[in-house]
Structures are given as structure tokens and as C-alpha cells.
Amino acid sequence: MTTRLREIPYNYTSFSDREIVIRLLGEDAWHALDELREQRVTGRSARMLYEVLGDIWVVQRNPYLQDDLLDSPRRLNMLVGAMRHRLAEIDKRRSDKAEPDRVSELLAAARMAVDAFENQYAETRSLRRKVTRRLAAITRKDNVQFDGMARVSHVTDATDWRVEYPFVVVNPDTEEECALIVKALIELGLTTGRIRSIYGPEGEQAALKTFRKLPGGRALSESAGEVTDALAALEGKTLEQVKVQSTGPGSFLVTLGVEGLELSVRLDRAGARIHSVGV
């Protein structure tokens, strides 16, 4: 049986060190740590690295700490500064090694993890604004909740060891609002790339299947099918002209000229649809 190592501090979840390292740094980093474990002398560098991972992990699984850092950029800067200081100290301890080694690989991965940790707060603020604006047209503003209490209250023991928290909790006033809210959230998750970044390609495909079953998704699929059929009719013909016009923010008109025929396709937030066909 594989030993479940528990050297990362503040880890009160069911995740082993291996699982946390892979989530934060990648599988190669875990293999590097495994190799370096046999070479430890004092273990100080390993402890400092694990402290950095522990800081990231404890915040990632605690919405209350996330709210605190979102509200206080100064505290976020102090925490990130402390992480980078530990990594710099690890680097100093290998200053006699000019060539890249397993430690330098780990430091590069850890620095990327710290940068991602810091950047997620600006990204979270931006995404919260987008969600609020999008849902304001569907339900009351106070029905949209990002606070720690709301997010923690919607996590159960079956939610991947209580480390996967919802980004937002929405409390619709009517049944009619539900489909519109689901559609809006899936659209935001797909267009911002959040669904793919968290749940991977399989999660993205599952979200797309759900989206296509909603009225708005079905309409997009139908209009895309019409555009595909129109373009298929041009197959094998000589392309004489291609023109792209901007018709507004996020809106474009693509015109194709083919052997005396002219097909215009409009592309915007509402999808792709035939604008005109001329002879």
C-alpha cells in the first residue's frame, strides 16, 4: 500500500500531500519531490516549500479567508510576499548550483502557482462583476450571493472532500427565472473558460450538452446549422472575395464572394446567422 504522506501544514482534508502537490504544481513536481526526499539533510527547504503549498491550500478551501483577501489587498500582498520570500530562501540554499536541477524545476512550478494564486483575486473581482451584471436582468441583486456563508452552506461531505466550493449561489424568486439563470451561468462559464479550467474538457462538453438543451442553446445550434448548410453549398467553387466588417462592439459581418454569389454571415454574441444571400 502507498504511504499517504502528510507534511503539508493546514491540511485537514482527505487529500494526501501527493494529491495536493499534483493539483497545485503538477505530477512532474511530485516525482521531483519524491527523488529529492532521499537527498534531504536538514529538510529546511522542503519545509519552506510545503509551507507555501499549505498557505495556498488552506486559502483555496476556505471561502472566508478568500473574502478577507478580496477585501484587503494589503493582506494579500503580505501573504504573497511571505510565500515569495520562502521560495527565494530555498533558491539561496542552492546558489552554488548554476545548472538547472530538480530543485530549480520545483521552484519554477511553485512560483507559477504563487503567481496564479495572486492573480485569481483580480480575476474573481472581474468575474463577480460580470455575473452580477448578467443576472441583474433576470433576478433581484440580493438573490446573487458570493459571500463565504452562502458558498459554505451549499457544500456537502460529498463535494470532493469539501474543497470544491461554488463560485456563486443564486436564489431565484420564481420557477421561470431558473432556466434563464442556468443559461446565463453556463454561457459565462464557457465564454470565460472557467468551466474548462476547473472541470477540464469533459466538464466543458457536459456544460455544452446542457446548454444546447436550453431554448437559447437550441436557437444557437439551429442558426449555426443554417450557416453550415449555406457554406456547404459553396464547396468546390472559386473564392473571389472575403470581407470582414465591424458592425458594433463584438459584432462582425463576414462576406464571401464565390462565382457570382455573395453570402454574408453575421457573428456576434447571439451566435452566427445568415445576414444575406445575393446573386
Tab-separated table of C-alpha atoms in Angstrom, residues 25-149:
chain	number	residue	atom	x	y	z
A	25	LEU	CA	2.263	22.084	-9.133
A	26	GLY	CA	1.626	19.144	-11.456
A	27	GLU	CA	2.614	15.484	-11.463
A	28	ASP	CA	6.226	16.145	-12.518
A	29	ALA	CA	6.723	18.205	-9.359
A	30	TRP	CA	5.610	15.273	-7.208
A	31	HIS	CA	8.121	12.984	-8.909
A	32	ALA	CA	10.836	15.601	-8.285
A	33	LEU	CA	9.898	15.787	-4.592
A	34	ASP	CA	9.996	12.005	-4.373
A	35	GLU	CA	13.517	11.964	-5.772
A	36	LEU	CA	14.720	14.780	-3.504
A	37	ARG	CA	13.226	13.203	-0.360
A	38	GLU	CA	16.122	10.725	-0.262
A	39	GLN	CA	18.654	13.572	-0.507
A	40	ARG	CA	17.420	15.667	2.438
A	41	VAL	CA	19.944	16.819	5.003
A	42	THR	CA	18.101	19.239	7.310
A	43	GLY	CA	14.813	19.250	5.384
A	44	ARG	CA	14.538	23.039	5.783
A	45	SER	CA	13.999	23.722	2.066
A	46	ALA	CA	11.299	21.055	1.896
A	47	ARG	CA	9.542	22.550	4.939
A	48	MET	CA	9.563	26.043	3.388
A	49	LEU	CA	8.149	24.701	0.124
A	50	TYR	CA	5.435	22.799	1.976
A	51	GLU	CA	4.590	25.948	3.960
A	52	VAL	CA	3.989	27.800	0.670
A	53	LEU	CA	1.751	24.993	-0.576
A	54	GLY	CA	-0.028	24.889	2.787
A	55	ASP	CA	-0.767	28.618	2.608
A	56	ILE	CA	-2.229	28.280	-0.879
A	57	TRP	CA	-4.204	25.163	0.028
A	58	VAL	CA	-5.749	26.494	3.227
A	59	VAL	CA	-6.987	29.623	1.430
A	60	GLN	CA	-8.303	27.698	-1.564
A	61	ARG	CA	-10.526	25.572	0.676
A	62	ASN	CA	-11.742	28.419	2.925
A	63	PRO	CA	-14.165	30.956	1.366
A	64	TYR	CA	-13.964	33.133	4.489
A	65	LEU	CA	-10.216	33.604	4.022
A	66	GLN	CA	-10.815	34.295	0.330
A	67	ASP	CA	-13.330	37.022	1.219
A	68	ASP	CA	-10.819	38.532	3.649
A	69	LEU	CA	-8.087	38.691	0.987
A	70	LEU	CA	-10.526	40.067	-1.600
A	71	ASP	CA	-11.455	42.859	0.829
A	72	SER	CA	-7.863	43.575	1.867
A	73	PRO	CA	-5.276	43.852	-0.939
A	74	ARG	CA	-2.701	44.721	1.742
A	75	ARG	CA	-3.129	41.349	3.446
A	76	LEU	CA	-2.969	39.592	0.087
A	77	ASN	CA	0.302	41.378	-0.722
A	78	MET	CA	1.730	40.408	2.670
A	79	LEU	CA	0.795	36.745	2.217
A	80	VAL	CA	2.139	36.560	-1.326
A	81	GLY	CA	5.282	38.400	-0.221
A	82	ALA	CA	5.874	35.824	2.520
A	83	MET	CA	5.461	32.985	0.018
A	84	ARG	CA	7.935	34.535	-2.398
A	85	HIS	CA	10.388	35.163	0.439
A	86	ARG	CA	10.366	31.452	1.338
A	87	LEU	CA	10.962	30.475	-2.288
A	88	ALA	CA	13.836	32.971	-2.509
A	89	GLU	CA	15.390	31.418	0.604
A	90	ILE	CA	15.181	27.985	-0.990
A	91	ASP	CA	16.905	29.388	-4.075
A	92	LYS	CA	19.701	30.869	-1.923
A	93	ARG	CA	20.398	27.449	-0.452
A	94	ARG	CA	21.171	26.132	-3.922
A	95	SER	CA	23.104	29.238	-5.088
A	96	ASP	CA	26.236	27.149	-5.649
A	97	LYS	CA	24.457	25.228	-8.431
A	98	ALA	CA	24.492	27.172	-11.686
A	99	GLU	CA	22.905	24.418	-13.766
A	100	PRO	CA	19.149	23.697	-13.659
A	101	ASP	CA	18.252	20.761	-11.415
A	102	ARG	CA	15.182	19.206	-9.800
A	103	VAL	CA	15.091	21.951	-7.164
A	104	SER	CA	15.068	24.685	-9.818
A	105	GLU	CA	12.210	22.874	-11.578
A	106	LEU	CA	10.227	22.779	-8.340
A	107	LEU	CA	10.910	26.469	-7.692
A	108	ALA	CA	9.705	27.392	-11.191
A	109	ALA	CA	6.478	25.427	-10.671
A	110	ALA	CA	5.986	26.923	-7.205
A	111	ARG	CA	6.491	30.482	-8.476
A	112	MET	CA	3.889	29.869	-11.171
A	113	ALA	CA	1.485	28.581	-8.503
A	114	VAL	CA	2.056	31.684	-6.353
A	115	ASP	CA	1.520	33.969	-9.367
A	116	ALA	CA	-1.721	32.132	-10.201
A	117	PHE	CA	-2.820	32.416	-6.554
A	118	GLU	CA	-2.217	36.184	-6.584
A	119	ASN	CA	-3.843	36.774	-9.987
A	120	GLN	CA	-7.014	34.856	-9.141
A	121	TYR	CA	-8.237	37.675	-6.895
A	122	ALA	CA	-8.318	40.249	-9.700
A	123	GLU	CA	-9.932	37.617	-11.922
A	124	THR	CA	-12.507	36.839	-9.219
A	125	ARG	CA	-13.454	40.514	-8.825
A	126	SER	CA	-13.858	40.853	-12.595
A	127	LEU	CA	-15.936	37.679	-12.905
A	128	ARG	CA	-18.155	38.663	-9.972
A	129	ARG	CA	-18.933	41.950	-11.718
A	130	LYS	CA	-19.809	40.084	-14.928
A	131	VAL	CA	-22.067	37.638	-13.079
A	132	THR	CA	-23.793	40.450	-11.194
A	133	ARG	CA	-24.440	42.444	-14.363
A	134	ARG	CA	-25.678	39.401	-16.265
A	135	LEU	CA	-28.034	38.180	-13.563
A	136	ALA	CA	-29.346	41.663	-12.686
A	137	ALA	CA	-31.626	41.458	-15.730
A	138	ILE	CA	-33.050	38.126	-14.535
A	139	THR	CA	-33.436	38.259	-10.760
A	140	ARG	CA	-33.023	40.635	-7.829
A	141	LYS	CA	-29.463	41.675	-6.998
A	142	ASP	CA	-29.744	40.415	-3.422
A	143	ASN	CA	-30.551	36.932	-4.772
A	144	VAL	CA	-26.975	36.700	-6.084
A	145	GLN	CA	-24.607	35.762	-3.268
A	146	PHE	CA	-20.802	35.480	-3.328
A	147	ASP	CA	-20.157	35.570	0.431
A	148	GLY	CA	-18.457	32.785	2.349
A	149	MET	CA	-21.568	31.835	4.344
